[in-house]
């Protein structure tokens, strides 16, 4: 059971994450799932240009607040240290070539973020590129 103070803390942590990423409420989804004795948080970004959602990052904690604190720590400390990838792709319903950008440890993790929550047969990847370090 969530108490009122925990809800306020959850809302505050979510706002901090949104503000740090510079994204609006319409562009971020916080998905929580209880797995055994832990709470898994999947932070999902929504791209309004091509109406698709992608996994930004996952974290786990003993409750929502703990999972959010770990996500906030990732955004503050680790996000910029990961490699930047560009992926060009299409859906099976459209021939429009889309370009999306991901931060990931490697190209497989970037692809996992692209395919998150969808059938792999619905997207065709044309290019995956490791972006130069600036």
PDB file of C-alpha atoms in Angstrom:
ATOM      1  CA  UNK A   1       0.000   0.000   0.000  1.00  0.00           C
ATOM      2  CA  UNK A   2       1.275   3.445  -0.935  1.00  0.00           C
ATOM      3  CA  UNK A   3       0.929   6.203   1.627  1.00  0.00           C
ATOM      4  CA  UNK A   4       0.275   9.815   0.708  1.00  0.00           C
ATOM      5  CA  UNK A   5       3.829  10.974   1.468  1.00  0.00           C
ATOM      6  CA  UNK A   6       5.250   8.261  -0.785  1.00  0.00           C
ATOM      7  CA  UNK A   7       3.054   9.473  -3.663  1.00  0.00           C
ATOM      8  CA  UNK A   8       4.364  12.996  -3.178  1.00  0.00           C
ATOM      9  CA  UNK A   9       7.942  11.690  -3.174  1.00  0.00           C
ATOM     10  CA  UNK A  10       7.263   9.634  -6.318  1.00  0.00           C
ATOM     11  CA  UNK A  11       5.802  12.696  -8.073  1.00  0.00           C
ATOM     12  CA  UNK A  12       8.795  14.828  -7.039  1.00  0.00           C
ATOM     13  CA  UNK A  13      11.340  12.268  -8.252  1.00  0.00           C
ATOM     14  CA  UNK A  14       9.506  11.846 -11.569  1.00  0.00           C
ATOM     15  CA  UNK A  15       9.511  15.620 -12.049  1.00  0.00           C
ATOM     16  CA  UNK A  16      13.270  15.814 -11.347  1.00  0.00           C
ATOM     17  CA  UNK A  17      13.919  13.121 -13.973  1.00  0.00           C
ATOM     18  CA  UNK A  18      11.703  14.855 -16.543  1.00  0.00           C
ATOM     19  CA  UNK A  19      13.385  18.196 -15.877  1.00  0.00           C
ATOM     20  CA  UNK A  20      16.923  16.760 -16.150  1.00  0.00           C
ATOM     21  CA  UNK A  21      16.059  15.112 -19.465  1.00  0.00           C
ATOM     22  CA  UNK A  22      14.303  18.229 -20.719  1.00  0.00           C
ATOM     23  CA  UNK A  23      11.237  16.243 -21.742  1.00  0.00           C
ATOM     24  CA  UNK A  24       7.589  17.022 -21.130  1.00  0.00           C
ATOM     25  CA  UNK A  25       4.964  14.874 -19.460  1.00  0.00           C
ATOM     26  CA  UNK A  26       3.697  13.726 -22.864  1.00  0.00           C
ATOM     27  CA  UNK A  27       7.136  12.397 -23.812  1.00  0.00           C
ATOM     28  CA  UNK A  28       7.919  10.191 -20.789  1.00  0.00           C
ATOM     29  CA  UNK A  29       6.137   7.150 -19.388  1.00  0.00           C
ATOM     30  CA  UNK A  30       7.056   5.626 -16.032  1.00  0.00           C
ATOM     31  CA  UNK A  31       6.051   1.926 -16.093  1.00  0.00           C
ATOM     32  CA  UNK A  32       6.250  -0.017 -12.841  1.00  0.00           C
ATOM     33  CA  UNK A  33       6.065  -3.786 -12.365  1.00  0.00           C
ATOM     34  CA  UNK A  34       6.406  -5.811  -9.175  1.00  0.00           C
ATOM     35  CA  UNK A  35       8.735  -8.753  -9.679  1.00  0.00           C
ATOM     36  CA  UNK A  36       9.055 -10.875  -6.549  1.00  0.00           C
ATOM     37  CA  UNK A  37      10.137  -8.520  -3.767  1.00  0.00           C
ATOM     38  CA  UNK A  38      11.342  -5.751  -6.080  1.00  0.00           C
ATOM     39  CA  UNK A  39       9.813  -3.036  -8.218  1.00  0.00           C
ATOM     40  CA  UNK A  40      11.075  -2.663 -11.774  1.00  0.00           C
ATOM     41  CA  UNK A  41      10.837   0.751 -13.397  1.00  0.00           C
ATOM     42  CA  UNK A  42      10.976   1.044 -17.173  1.00  0.00           C
ATOM     43  CA  UNK A  43      11.356   4.651 -18.271  1.00  0.00           C
ATOM     44  CA  UNK A  44       9.962   5.012 -21.777  1.00  0.00           C
ATOM     45  CA  UNK A  45      10.353   7.952 -24.121  1.00  0.00           C
ATOM     46  CA  UNK A  46       7.693   8.860 -26.658  1.00  0.00           C
ATOM     47  CA  UNK A  47       8.777  10.452 -29.915  1.00  0.00           C
ATOM     48  CA  UNK A  48       5.948  12.659 -31.209  1.00  0.00           C
ATOM     49  CA  UNK A  49       7.544  12.975 -34.653  1.00  0.00           C
ATOM     50  CA  UNK A  50       7.002   9.336 -35.596  1.00  0.00           C
ATOM     51  CA  UNK A  51       4.565   8.313 -32.832  1.00  0.00           C
ATOM     52  CA  UNK A  52       6.752   5.559 -31.395  1.00  0.00           C
ATOM     53  CA  UNK A  53       7.923   4.769 -27.876  1.00  0.00           C
ATOM     54  CA  UNK A  54      11.309   3.404 -26.844  1.00  0.00           C
ATOM     55  CA  UNK A  55      12.957   2.186 -23.668  1.00  0.00           C
ATOM     56  CA  UNK A  56      15.188   4.841 -22.141  1.00  0.00           C
ATOM     57  CA  UNK A  57      16.449   2.801 -19.172  1.00  0.00           C
ATOM     58  CA  UNK A  58      15.338   0.268 -16.556  1.00  0.00           C
ATOM     59  CA  UNK A  59      16.029   0.253 -12.825  1.00  0.00           C
ATOM     60  CA  UNK A  60      14.992  -1.936  -9.898  1.00  0.00           C
ATOM     61  CA  UNK A  61      14.427  -1.133  -6.261  1.00  0.00           C
ATOM     62  CA  UNK A  62      12.709  -2.320  -3.120  1.00  0.00           C
ATOM     63  CA  UNK A  63       9.806   0.032  -3.901  1.00  0.00           C
ATOM     64  CA  UNK A  64       8.842   2.766  -6.393  1.00  0.00           C
ATOM     65  CA  UNK A  65      10.809   5.442  -4.549  1.00  0.00           C
ATOM     66  CA  UNK A  66      13.978   3.332  -4.512  1.00  0.00           C
ATOM     67  CA  UNK A  67      13.609   2.476  -8.226  1.00  0.00           C
ATOM     68  CA  UNK A  68      13.088   6.180  -9.030  1.00  0.00           C
ATOM     69  CA  UNK A  69      16.136   7.211  -6.977  1.00  0.00           C
ATOM     70  CA  UNK A  70      18.238   4.710  -8.941  1.00  0.00           C
ATOM     71  CA  UNK A  71      16.817   6.063 -12.209  1.00  0.00           C
ATOM     72  CA  UNK A  72      17.574   9.630 -11.128  1.00  0.00           C
ATOM     73  CA  UNK A  73      21.132   8.595 -10.234  1.00  0.00           C
ATOM     74  CA  UNK A  74      21.509   6.993 -13.685  1.00  0.00           C
ATOM     75  CA  UNK A  75      20.292  10.163 -15.410  1.00  0.00           C
ATOM     76  CA  UNK A  76      22.641  12.346 -13.337  1.00  0.00           C
ATOM     77  CA  UNK A  77      25.778  10.184 -13.409  1.00  0.00           C
ATOM     78  CA  UNK A  78      25.779   7.454 -16.053  1.00  0.00           C
ATOM     79  CA  UNK A  79      23.613   8.516 -18.967  1.00  0.00           C
ATOM     80  CA  UNK A  80      26.160  10.855 -20.576  1.00  0.00           C
ATOM     81  CA  UNK A  81      28.940   8.272 -20.122  1.00  0.00           C
ATOM     82  CA  UNK A  82      27.268   5.699 -22.365  1.00  0.00           C
ATOM     83  CA  UNK A  83      27.877   5.506 -26.092  1.00  0.00           C
ATOM     84  CA  UNK A  84      25.577   7.369 -28.454  1.00  0.00           C
ATOM     85  CA  UNK A  85      24.019   5.407 -31.319  1.00  0.00           C
ATOM     86  CA  UNK A  86      21.995   6.438 -34.347  1.00  0.00           C
ATOM     87  CA  UNK A  87      19.537   3.892 -35.699  1.00  0.00           C
ATOM     88  CA  UNK A  88      17.676   4.297 -38.991  1.00  0.00           C
ATOM     89  CA  UNK A  89      14.589   2.114 -39.308  1.00  0.00           C
ATOM     90  CA  UNK A  90      11.141   1.650 -40.849  1.00  0.00           C
ATOM     91  CA  UNK A  91       7.959  -0.079 -39.727  1.00  0.00           C
ATOM     92  CA  UNK A  92       6.240  -2.760 -41.759  1.00  0.00           C
ATOM     93  CA  UNK A  93       3.280  -0.386 -42.170  1.00  0.00           C
ATOM     94  CA  UNK A  94       5.294   2.458 -43.685  1.00  0.00           C
ATOM     95  CA  UNK A  95       8.211   3.029 -46.019  1.00  0.00           C
ATOM     96  CA  UNK A  96       9.209   6.225 -44.182  1.00  0.00           C
ATOM     97  CA  UNK A  97      12.769   6.050 -42.943  1.00  0.00           C
ATOM     98  CA  UNK A  98      13.004   7.167 -39.301  1.00  0.00           C
ATOM     99  CA  UNK A  99      16.091   8.159 -37.350  1.00  0.00           C
ATOM    100  CA  UNK A 100      16.326   7.608 -33.595  1.00  0.00           C
ATOM    101  CA  UNK A 101      19.125   8.181 -31.122  1.00  0.00           C
ATOM    102  CA  UNK A 102      19.975   5.996 -28.135  1.00  0.00           C
ATOM    103  CA  UNK A 103      22.472   5.955 -25.288  1.00  0.00           C
ATOM    104  CA  UNK A 104      23.651   2.427 -24.550  1.00  0.00           C
ATOM    105  CA  UNK A 105      26.658   0.385 -23.450  1.00  0.00           C
ATOM    106  CA  UNK A 106      26.756  -1.391 -26.825  1.00  0.00           C
ATOM    107  CA  UNK A 107      24.788  -1.743 -30.054  1.00  0.00           C
ATOM    108  CA  UNK A 108      22.836  -4.758 -28.753  1.00  0.00           C
ATOM    109  CA  UNK A 109      21.522  -2.716 -25.840  1.00  0.00           C
ATOM    110  CA  UNK A 110      20.604   0.101 -28.261  1.00  0.00           C
ATOM    111  CA  UNK A 111      18.650  -2.388 -30.376  1.00  0.00           C
ATOM    112  CA  UNK A 112      16.927  -3.747 -27.252  1.00  0.00           C
ATOM    113  CA  UNK A 113      15.776  -0.207 -26.497  1.00  0.00           C
ATOM    114  CA  UNK A 114      14.476   0.192 -30.042  1.00  0.00           C
ATOM    115  CA  UNK A 115      12.582  -3.129 -29.996  1.00  0.00           C
ATOM    116  CA  UNK A 116      11.296  -2.779 -26.417  1.00  0.00           C
ATOM    117  CA  UNK A 117       7.688  -3.911 -26.114  1.00  0.00           C
ATOM    118  CA  UNK A 118       7.190  -4.769 -29.764  1.00  0.00           C
ATOM    119  CA  UNK A 119       7.487  -7.706 -32.117  1.00  0.00           C
ATOM    120  CA  UNK A 120      10.910  -7.655 -33.777  1.00  0.00           C
ATOM    121  CA  UNK A 121       9.241  -8.421 -37.110  1.00  0.00           C
ATOM    122  CA  UNK A 122       7.455  -5.039 -37.135  1.00  0.00           C
ATOM    123  CA  UNK A 123      10.622  -2.946 -37.542  1.00  0.00           C
ATOM    124  CA  UNK A 124      13.367  -3.159 -40.130  1.00  0.00           C
ATOM    125  CA  UNK A 125      16.718  -1.677 -39.161  1.00  0.00           C
ATOM    126  CA  UNK A 126      18.745  -0.218 -42.014  1.00  0.00           C
ATOM    127  CA  UNK A 127      21.641   1.409 -40.198  1.00  0.00           C
ATOM    128  CA  UNK A 128      23.038   1.316 -36.688  1.00  0.00           C
ATOM    129  CA  UNK A 129      25.969   3.629 -36.134  1.00  0.00           C
ATOM    130  CA  UNK A 130      28.161   4.432 -33.154  1.00  0.00           C
ATOM    131  CA  UNK A 131      28.353   8.227 -33.056  1.00  0.00           C
ATOM    132  CA  UNK A 132      31.728   9.913 -32.626  1.00  0.00           C
ATOM    133  CA  UNK A 133      32.708  11.094 -29.163  1.00  0.00           C
ATOM    134  CA  UNK A 134      32.634  14.870 -29.008  1.00  0.00           C
TER     135      UNK A 134
END
